[in-house]
JSON list of C-alpha atoms in Angstrom, two decimals:
[
{"chain": "A", "resi": 19, "resn": "MET", "atom": "CA", "xyz": [2.79, -21.95, 4.34]},
{"chain": "A", "resi": 20, "resn": "ASN", "atom": "CA", "xyz": [-0.97, -21.47, 3.37]},
{"chain": "A", "resi": 21, "resn": "TYR", "atom": "CA", "xyz": [-1.89, -19.12, 0.28]},
{"chain": "A", "resi": 22, "resn": "LEU", "atom": "CA", "xyz": [-4.77, -17.44, -0.80]},
{"chain": "A", "resi": 23, "resn": "ILE", "atom": "CA", "xyz": [-4.86, -17.08, -4.54]},
{"chain": "A", "resi": 24, "resn": "VAL", "atom": "CA", "xyz": [-7.54, -14.22, -5.84]},
{"chain": "A", "resi": 25, "resn": "VAL", "atom": "CA", "xyz": [-8.27, -14.82, -9.43]},
{"chain": "A", "resi": 26, "resn": "ASP", "atom": "CA", "xyz": [-9.11, -11.92, -11.60]},
{"chain": "A", "resi": 27, "resn": "MET", "atom": "CA", "xyz": [-11.00, -10.05, -9.45]},
{"chain": "A", "resi": 28, "resn": "GLN", "atom": "CA", "xyz": [-11.16, -7.06, -11.89]},
{"chain": "A", "resi": 29, "resn": "ASN", "atom": "CA", "xyz": [-13.50, -4.24, -12.83]},
{"chain": "A", "resi": 30, "resn": "ASP", "atom": "CA", "xyz": [-14.40, -5.57, -16.32]},
{"chain": "A", "resi": 31, "resn": "PHE", "atom": "CA", "xyz": [-15.56, -8.88, -14.62]},
{"chain": "A", "resi": 32, "resn": "VAL", "atom": "CA", "xyz": [-17.82, -7.09, -11.95]},
{"chain": "A", "resi": 33, "resn": "THR", "atom": "CA", "xyz": [-19.18, -3.79, -13.21]},
{"chain": "A", "resi": 34, "resn": "GLY", "atom": "CA", "xyz": [-17.63, -3.84, -16.83]},
{"chain": "A", "resi": 35, "resn": "ALA", "atom": "CA", "xyz": [-17.90, -5.44, -20.14]},
{"chain": "A", "resi": 36, "resn": "LEU", "atom": "CA", "xyz": [-18.36, -8.86, -18.76]},
{"chain": "A", "resi": 37, "resn": "GLY", "atom": "CA", "xyz": [-19.98, -8.05, -15.40]},
{"chain": "A", "resi": 38, "resn": "THR", "atom": "CA", "xyz": [-22.58, -9.96, -13.64]},
{"chain": "A", "resi": 39, "resn": "ALA", "atom": "CA", "xyz": [-24.98, -9.68, -10.77]},
{"chain": "A", "resi": 40, "resn": "GLU", "atom": "CA", "xyz": [-23.33, -12.82, -9.21]},
{"chain": "A", "resi": 41, "resn": "ALA", "atom": "CA", "xyz": [-19.82, -11.43, -9.61]},
{"chain": "A", "resi": 42, "resn": "LYS", "atom": "CA", "xyz": [-21.05, -8.04, -7.71]},
{"chain": "A", "resi": 43, "resn": "ALA", "atom": "CA", "xyz": [-22.69, -10.18, -5.08]},
{"chain": "A", "resi": 44, "resn": "ILE", "atom": "CA", "xyz": [-19.44, -12.00, -4.08]},
{"chain": "A", "resi": 45, "resn": "ILE", "atom": "CA", "xyz": [-17.18, -8.84, -3.67]},
{"chain": "A", "resi": 46, "resn": "PRO", "atom": "CA", "xyz": [-18.02, -8.48, 0.18]},
{"chain": "A", "resi": 47, "resn": "TYR", "atom": "CA", "xyz": [-17.46, -12.17, 0.84]},
{"chain": "A", "resi": 48, "resn": "ALA", "atom": "CA", "xyz": [-13.97, -11.82, -0.97]},
{"chain": "A", "resi": 49, "resn": "ALA", "atom": "CA", "xyz": [-12.89, -8.98, 0.68]},
{"chain": "A", "resi": 50, "resn": "ARG", "atom": "CA", "xyz": [-14.04, -10.54, 4.24]},
{"chain": "A", "resi": 51, "resn": "ARG", "atom": "CA", "xyz": [-11.88, -13.66, 2.88]},
{"chain": "A", "resi": 52, "resn": "VAL", "atom": "CA", "xyz": [-8.65, -11.62, 2.19]},
{"chain": "A", "resi": 53, "resn": "MET", "atom": "CA", "xyz": [-8.97, -9.97, 5.48]},
{"chain": "A", "resi": 54, "resn": "LYS", "atom": "CA", "xyz": [-9.32, -13.36, 7.17]},
{"chain": "A", "resi": 55, "resn": "ALA", "atom": "CA", "xyz": [-6.12, -14.48, 4.94]},
{"chain": "A", "resi": 56, "resn": "LEU", "atom": "CA", "xyz": [-4.26, -11.35, 6.44]},
{"chain": "A", "resi": 57, "resn": "GLU", "atom": "CA", "xyz": [-5.35, -12.39, 10.21]},
{"chain": "A", "resi": 58, "resn": "LYS", "atom": "CA", "xyz": [-4.32, -15.85, 9.60]},
{"chain": "A", "resi": 59, "resn": "GLY", "atom": "CA", "xyz": [-0.68, -15.08, 8.09]},
{"chain": "A", "resi": 60, "resn": "GLU", "atom": "CA", "xyz": [-1.72, -16.51, 4.86]},
{"chain": "A", "resi": 61, "resn": "GLU", "atom": "CA", "xyz": [0.24, -15.30, 1.79]},
{"chain": "A", "resi": 62, "resn": "ILE", "atom": "CA", "xyz": [-1.94, -13.72, -0.93]},
{"chain": "A", "resi": 63, "resn": "ILE", "atom": "CA", "xyz": [-1.44, -13.77, -4.60]},
{"chain": "A", "resi": 64, "resn": "PHE", "atom": "CA", "xyz": [-3.60, -11.78, -7.04]},
{"chain": "A", "resi": 65, "resn": "THR", "atom": "CA", "xyz": [-3.87, -12.40, -10.70]},
{"chain": "A", "resi": 66, "resn": "ARG", "atom": "CA", "xyz": [-5.11, -10.41, -13.38]},
{"chain": "A", "resi": 67, "resn": "ASP", "atom": "CA", "xyz": [-6.41, -11.30, -16.83]},
{"chain": "A", "resi": 68, "resn": "THR", "atom": "CA", "xyz": [-4.43, -9.02, -19.17]},
{"chain": "A", "resi": 69, "resn": "HIS", "atom": "CA", "xyz": [-4.92, -8.40, -22.86]},
{"chain": "A", "resi": 70, "resn": "SER", "atom": "CA", "xyz": [-3.50, -6.15, -25.18]},
{"chain": "A", "resi": 71, "resn": "PRO", "atom": "CA", "xyz": [-5.33, -3.76, -27.61]},
{"chain": "A", "resi": 72, "resn": "ASN", "atom": "CA", "xyz": [-5.23, -6.41, -30.35]},
{"chain": "A", "resi": 73, "resn": "TYR", "atom": "CA", "xyz": [-7.53, -8.70, -28.24]},
{"chain": "A", "resi": 74, "resn": "LEU", "atom": "CA", "xyz": [-10.06, -9.24, -31.05]},
{"chain": "A", "resi": 75, "resn": "GLU", "atom": "CA", "xyz": [-7.38, -10.79, -33.17]},
{"chain": "A", "resi": 76, "resn": "THR", "atom": "CA", "xyz": [-6.55, -13.47, -30.57]},
{"chain": "A", "resi": 77, "resn": "GLN", "atom": "CA", "xyz": [-7.83, -16.90, -30.66]},
{"chain": "A", "resi": 78, "resn": "GLU", "atom": "CA", "xyz": [-9.83, -15.86, -27.28]},
{"chain": "A", "resi": 79, "resn": "GLY", "atom": "CA", "xyz": [-10.84, -12.44, -29.02]},
{"chain": "A", "resi": 80, "resn": "ARG", "atom": "CA", "xyz": [-12.42, -14.19, -31.94]},
{"chain": "A", "resi": 81, "resn": "ASN", "atom": "CA", "xyz": [-14.26, -16.90, -29.70]},
{"chain": "A", "resi": 82, "resn": "LEU", "atom": "CA", "xyz": [-15.34, -14.11, -27.06]},
{"chain": "A", "resi": 83, "resn": "PRO", "atom": "CA", "xyz": [-15.56, -10.96, -29.18]},
{"chain": "A", "resi": 84, "resn": "VAL", "atom": "CA", "xyz": [-15.88, -8.65, -26.07]},
{"chain": "A", "resi": 85, "resn": "PRO", "atom": "CA", "xyz": [-12.77, -6.62, -25.32]},
{"chain": "A", "resi": 86, "resn": "HIS", "atom": "CA", "xyz": [-12.09, -6.51, -21.62]},
{"chain": "A", "resi": 87, "resn": "CYS", "atom": "CA", "xyz": [-9.14, -6.44, -19.21]},
{"chain": "A", "resi": 88, "resn": "ILE", "atom": "CA", "xyz": [-7.03, -4.36, -21.73]},
{"chain": "A", "resi": 89, "resn": "TRP", "atom": "CA", "xyz": [-3.68, -3.64, -20.11]},
{"chain": "A", "resi": 90, "resn": "GLY", "atom": "CA", "xyz": [-3.75, -0.29, -18.10]},
{"chain": "A", "resi": 91, "resn": "THR", "atom": "CA", "xyz": [-7.53, 0.57, -18.42]},
{"chain": "A", "resi": 92, "resn": "GLU", "atom": "CA", "xyz": [-10.08, 0.91, -15.81]},
{"chain": "A", "resi": 93, "resn": "GLY", "atom": "CA", "xyz": [-11.40, -2.60, -16.58]},
{"chain": "A", "resi": 94, "resn": "TRP", "atom": "CA", "xyz": [-8.19, -4.02, -16.00]},
{"chain": "A", "resi": 95, "resn": "GLU", "atom": "CA", "xyz": [-7.80, -2.97, -12.47]},
{"chain": "A", "resi": 96, "resn": "ILE", "atom": "CA", "xyz": [-8.62, -4.92, -9.29]},
{"chain": "A", "resi": 97, "resn": "VAL", "atom": "CA", "xyz": [-12.24, -3.88, -7.99]},
{"chain": "A", "resi": 98, "resn": "PRO", "atom": "CA", "xyz": [-11.79, -0.90, -5.55]},
{"chain": "A", "resi": 99, "resn": "GLN", "atom": "CA", "xyz": [-12.83, -3.07, -2.58]},
{"chain": "A", "resi": 100, "resn": "LEU", "atom": "CA", "xyz": [-9.79, -5.30, -3.03]},
{"chain": "A", "resi": 101, "resn": "ASN", "atom": "CA", "xyz": [-7.17, -3.12, -4.65]},
{"chain": "A", "resi": 102, "resn": "ALA", "atom": "CA", "xyz": [-5.82, -1.69, -1.45]},
{"chain": "A", "resi": 103, "resn": "TYR", "atom": "CA", "xyz": [-4.78, -5.37, -0.62]},
{"chain": "A", "resi": 104, "resn": "THR", "atom": "CA", "xyz": [-2.49, -5.43, -3.73]},
{"chain": "A", "resi": 105, "resn": "VAL", "atom": "CA", "xyz": [-0.23, -2.83, -2.09]},
{"chain": "A", "resi": 106, "resn": "GLY", "atom": "CA", "xyz": [2.99, -4.51, -1.64]},
{"chain": "A", "resi": 107, "resn": "ARG", "atom": "CA", "xyz": [1.95, -7.31, -3.72]},
{"chain": "A", "resi": 108, "resn": "THR", "atom": "CA", "xyz": [2.49, -7.57, -7.49]},
{"chain": "A", "resi": 109, "resn": "PRO", "atom": "CA", "xyz": [-0.41, -9.31, -9.16]},
{"chain": "A", "resi": 110, "resn": "ILE", "atom": "CA", "xyz": [0.34, -11.90, -11.66]},
{"chain": "A", "resi": 111, "resn": "ASP", "atom": "CA", "xyz": [-0.68, -10.77, -15.08]},
{"chain": "A", "resi": 112, "resn": "LYS", "atom": "CA", "xyz": [-1.89, -13.69, -17.08]},
{"chain": "A", "resi": 113, "resn": "HIS", "atom": "CA", "xyz": [-2.58, -13.48, -20.81]},
{"chain": "A", "resi": 114, "resn": "GLY", "atom": "CA", "xyz": [-4.69, -16.74, -20.98]},
{"chain": "A", "resi": 115, "resn": "PHE", "atom": "CA", "xyz": [-7.03, -18.46, -18.71]},
{"chain": "A", "resi": 116, "resn": "GLY", "atom": "CA", "xyz": [-4.45, -20.28, -16.36]},
{"chain": "A", "resi": 117, "resn": "SER", "atom": "CA", "xyz": [-1.01, -19.31, -15.54]},
{"chain": "A", "resi": 118, "resn": "ARG", "atom": "CA", "xyz": [2.09, -21.41, -15.77]},
{"chain": "A", "resi": 119, "resn": "TYR", "atom": "CA", "xyz": [3.93, -18.74, -14.03]},
{"chain": "A", "resi": 120, "resn": "LEU", "atom": "CA", "xyz": [1.38, -18.91, -10.84]},
{"chain": "A", "resi": 121, "resn": "GLY", "atom": "CA", "xyz": [2.07, -22.68, -10.80]},
{"chain": "A", "resi": 122, "resn": "ALA", "atom": "CA", "xyz": [5.82, -22.24, -11.08]},
{"chain": "A", "resi": 123, "resn": "VAL", "atom": "CA", "xyz": [5.91, -19.53, -8.37]},
{"chain": "A", "resi": 124, "resn": "LEU", "atom": "CA", "xyz": [4.10, -21.89, -5.71]},
{"chain": "A", "resi": 125, "resn": "LYS", "atom": "CA", "xyz": [6.08, -24.74, -6.75]},
{"chain": "A", "resi": 126, "resn": "ALA", "atom": "CA", "xyz": [9.42, -22.62, -6.25]},
{"chain": "A", "resi": 127, "resn": "ARG", "atom": "CA", "xyz": [8.24, -21.50, -2.92]},
{"chain": "A", "resi": 128, "resn": "ASP", "atom": "CA", "xyz": [7.19, -24.99, -1.90]},
{"chain": "A", "resi": 129, "resn": "GLU", "atom": "CA", "xyz": [10.82, -26.20, -2.63]},
{"chain": "A", "resi": 130, "resn": "ASP", "atom": "CA", "xyz": [12.34, -23.25, -0.84]},
{"chain": "A", "resi": 131, "resn": "LEU", "atom": "CA", "xyz": [10.53, -23.72, 2.41]},
{"chain": "A", "resi": 132, "resn": "LYS", "atom": "CA", "xyz": [11.22, -27.29, 2.29]},
{"chain": "A", "resi": 133, "resn": "LYS", "atom": "CA", "xyz": [14.85, -26.63, 1.82]},
{"chain": "A", "resi": 134, "resn": "GLN", "atom": "CA", "xyz": [14.78, -24.63, 5.03]},
{"chain": "A", "resi": 135, "resn": "GLY", "atom": "CA", "xyz": [13.27, -27.55, 6.94]},
{"chain": "A", "resi": 136, "resn": "GLN", "atom": "CA", "xyz": [9.56, -26.12, 6.80]},
{"chain": "A", "resi": 137, "resn": "PRO", "atom": "CA", "xyz": [6.74, -28.12, 5.53]},
{"chain": "A", "resi": 138, "resn": "GLY", "atom": "CA", "xyz": [6.20, -26.22, 2.31]},
{"chain": "A", "resi": 139, "resn": "VAL", "atom": "CA", "xyz": [2.94, -25.19, 0.86]},
{"chain": "A", "resi": 140, "resn": "GLU", "atom": "CA", "xyz": [0.44, -26.89, 2.78]},
{"chain": "A", "resi": 141, "resn": "ARG", "atom": "CA", "xyz": [-3.03, -25.32, 1.17]},
{"chain": "A", "resi": 142, "resn": "ALA", "atom": "CA", "xyz": [-3.82, -23.22, -1.63]},
{"chain": "A", "resi": 143, "resn": "THR", "atom": "CA", "xyz": [-7.37, -21.51, -1.52]},
{"chain": "A", "resi": 144, "resn": "PHE", "atom": "CA", "xyz": [-8.83, -20.05, -4.68]},
{"chain": "A", "resi": 145, "resn": "ILE", "atom": "CA", "xyz": [-11.32, -17.19, -4.94]},
{"chain": "A", "resi": 146, "resn": "GLY", "atom": "CA", "xyz": [-12.42, -15.05, -7.69]},
{"chain": "A", "resi": 147, "resn": "LEU", "atom": "CA", "xyz": [-13.74, -14.98, -11.20]},
{"chain": "A", "resi": 148, "resn": "CYS", "atom": "CA", "xyz": [-14.84, -16.63, -13.50]},
{"chain": "A", "resi": 149, "resn": "THR", "atom": "CA", "xyz": [-15.23, -20.16, -11.65]},
{"chain": "A", "resi": 150, "resn": "ASP", "atom": "CA", "xyz": [-15.88, -21.99, -15.03]},
{"chain": "A", "resi": 151, "resn": "ILE", "atom": "CA", "xyz": [-13.00, -20.28, -16.93]},
{"chain": "A", "resi": 152, "resn": "CYS", "atom": "CA", "xyz": [-10.08, -18.75, -15.01]},
{"chain": "A", "resi": 153, "resn": "VAL", "atom": "CA", "xyz": [-10.63, -20.35, -11.53]},
{"chain": "A", "resi": 154, "resn": "ILE", "atom": "CA", "xyz": [-11.03, -23.89, -12.66]},
{"chain": "A", "resi": 155, "resn": "SER", "atom": "CA", "xyz": [-7.91, -23.34, -15.14]},
{"chain": "A", "resi": 156, "resn": "ASN", "atom": "CA", "xyz": [-5.57, -22.09, -12.58]},
{"chain": "A", "resi": 157, "resn": "VAL", "atom": "CA", "xyz": [-6.98, -24.77, -9.96]},
{"chain": "A", "resi": 158, "resn": "LEU", "atom": "CA", "xyz": [-6.03, -27.51, -12.02]},
{"chain": "A", "resi": 159, "resn": "LEU", "atom": "CA", "xyz": [-2.78, -25.88, -13.23]},
{"chain": "A", "resi": 160, "resn": "VAL", "atom": "CA", "xyz": [-1.56, -25.57, -9.47]},
{"chain": "A", "resi": 161, "resn": "LYS", "atom": "CA", "xyz": [-3.02, -29.07, -8.77]},
{"chain": "A", "resi": 162, "resn": "SER", "atom": "CA", "xyz": [-0.67, -30.54, -11.57]},
{"chain": "A", "resi": 163, "resn": "PHE", "atom": "CA", "xyz": [2.30, -28.62, -10.32]},
{"chain": "A", "resi": 164, "resn": "LEU", "atom": "CA", "xyz": [1.72, -29.46, -6.59]},
{"chain": "A", "resi": 165, "resn": "PRO", "atom": "CA", "xyz": [-0.30, -32.73, -6.54]},
{"chain": "A", "resi": 166, "resn": "GLU", "atom": "CA", "xyz": [0.05, -33.21, -2.72]},
{"chain": "A", "resi": 167, "resn": "VAL", "atom": "CA", "xyz": [-0.88, -29.75, -1.71]},
{"chain": "A", "resi": 168, "resn": "GLU", "atom": "CA", "xyz": [-4.36, -29.45, -0.43]},
{"chain": "A", "resi": 169, "resn": "ILE", "atom": "CA", "xyz": [-6.26, -27.23, -2.72]},
{"chain": "A", "resi": 170, "resn": "VAL", "atom": "CA", "xyz": [-9.42, -25.43, -1.87]},
{"chain": "A", "resi": 171, "resn": "VAL", "atom": "CA", "xyz": [-11.81, -23.34, -3.64]},
{"chain": "A", "resi": 172, "resn": "ASP", "atom": "CA", "xyz": [-14.13, -21.17, -1.49]},
{"chain": "A", "resi": 173, "resn": "ALA", "atom": "CA", "xyz": [-17.48, -21.19, -3.67]},
{"chain": "A", "resi": 174, "resn": "SER", "atom": "CA", "xyz": [-18.91, -18.27, -1.67]},
{"chain": "A", "resi": 175, "resn": "CYS", "atom": "CA", "xyz": [-16.20, -15.97, -2.94]},
{"chain": "A", "resi": 176, "resn": "CYS", "atom": "CA", "xyz": [-16.59, -17.37, -6.67]},
{"chain": "A", "resi": 177, "resn": "ALA", "atom": "CA", "xyz": [-18.89, -16.75, -9.58]},
{"chain": "A", "resi": 178, "resn": "GLY", "atom": "CA", "xyz": [-19.17, -18.25, -12.97]},
{"chain": "A", "resi": 179, "resn": "VAL", "atom": "CA", "xyz": [-20.41, -16.87, -16.26]},
{"chain": "A", "resi": 180, "resn": "THR", "atom": "CA", "xyz": [-23.73, -18.48, -14.96]},
{"chain": "A", "resi": 181, "resn": "PRO", "atom": "CA", "xyz": [-24.99, -19.76, -12.08]},
{"chain": "A", "resi": 182, "resn": "GLU", "atom": "CA", "xyz": [-25.05, -23.15, -13.71]},
{"chain": "A", "resi": 183, "resn": "SER", "atom": "CA", "xyz": [-21.68, -23.00, -14.99]},
{"chain": "A", "resi": 184, "resn": "HIS", "atom": "CA", "xyz": [-20.50, -21.95, -11.85]},
{"chain": "A", "resi": 185, "resn": "LYS", "atom": "CA", "xyz": [-21.97, -25.25, -10.26]},
{"chain": "A", "resi": 186, "resn": "ASN", "atom": "CA", "xyz": [-20.67, -27.49, -13.00]},
{"chain": "A", "resi": 187, "resn": "ALA", "atom": "CA", "xyz": [-17.21, -26.14, -12.52]},
{"chain": "A", "resi": 188, "resn": "LEU", "atom": "CA", "xyz": [-17.43, -26.64, -8.91]},
{"chain": "A", "resi": 189, "resn": "GLU", "atom": "CA", "xyz": [-18.48, -30.20, -9.54]},
{"chain": "A", "resi": 190, "resn": "ALA", "atom": "CA", "xyz": [-15.44, -30.59, -11.92]},
{"chain": "A", "resi": 191, "resn": "MET", "atom": "CA", "xyz": [-13.17, -29.43, -9.52]},
{"chain": "A", "resi": 192, "resn": "LYS", "atom": "CA", "xyz": [-14.49, -31.63, -6.69]},
{"chain": "A", "resi": 193, "resn": "ALA", "atom": "CA", "xyz": [-14.10, -34.76, -9.29]},
{"chain": "A", "resi": 194, "resn": "CYS", "atom": "CA", "xyz": [-10.18, -33.79, -9.36]},
{"chain": "A", "resi": 195, "resn": "GLN", "atom": "CA", "xyz": [-9.93, -34.08, -5.71]},
{"chain": "A", "resi": 196, "resn": "VAL", "atom": "CA", "xyz": [-10.17, -30.30, -4.87]},
{"chain": "A", "resi": 197, "resn": "ILE", "atom": "CA", "xyz": [-11.93, -29.31, -1.64]},
{"chain": "A", "resi": 198, "resn": "ILE", "atom": "CA", "xyz": [-15.03, -27.18, -2.43]},
{"chain": "A", "resi": 199, "resn": "GLU", "atom": "CA", "xyz": [-15.91, -24.98, 0.87]},
{"chain": "A", "resi": 200, "resn": "ASN", "atom": "CA", "xyz": [-18.67, -22.32, 1.04]},
{"chain": "A", "resi": 201, "resn": "GLY", "atom": "CA", "xyz": [-17.69, -19.86, 3.53]}
]
């Protein structure tokens, strides 16, 4: 089974409080990649950065004092171009950069498939925002849960806080035996 993990493609990271031109630019590529996943029969999992109204009182809020992705707000929602694909899929709300729950879900699915005599999780492809924070955190977390699974990042469907930090994160993941594709 192959998975597409769509990390934090939320309004606040595209057009909101922490939006960037680079994040806006990847939206069409991300939408095409999700459609391709559906055509190929890949399972799709969305994640959402999720904070509470007391965000500024948290460690992250003290280090990045820009309220964003507050639960239930427009900024917290998946971007309109991808939101329709969440129907029938419950996004994983993560309250930090990485989600142990995401890793546990994929590990459990891998074990279930193998118990049924199937190959298990063969490939997990990641797209989304921000390459240098939440994408890299979740990629390495899943890599630790499933060290023998092929982990891929589609760089054309990711954007970092800056273009330089995006490139640095891709290089760091490559050093950790993550496959970096571009389109």
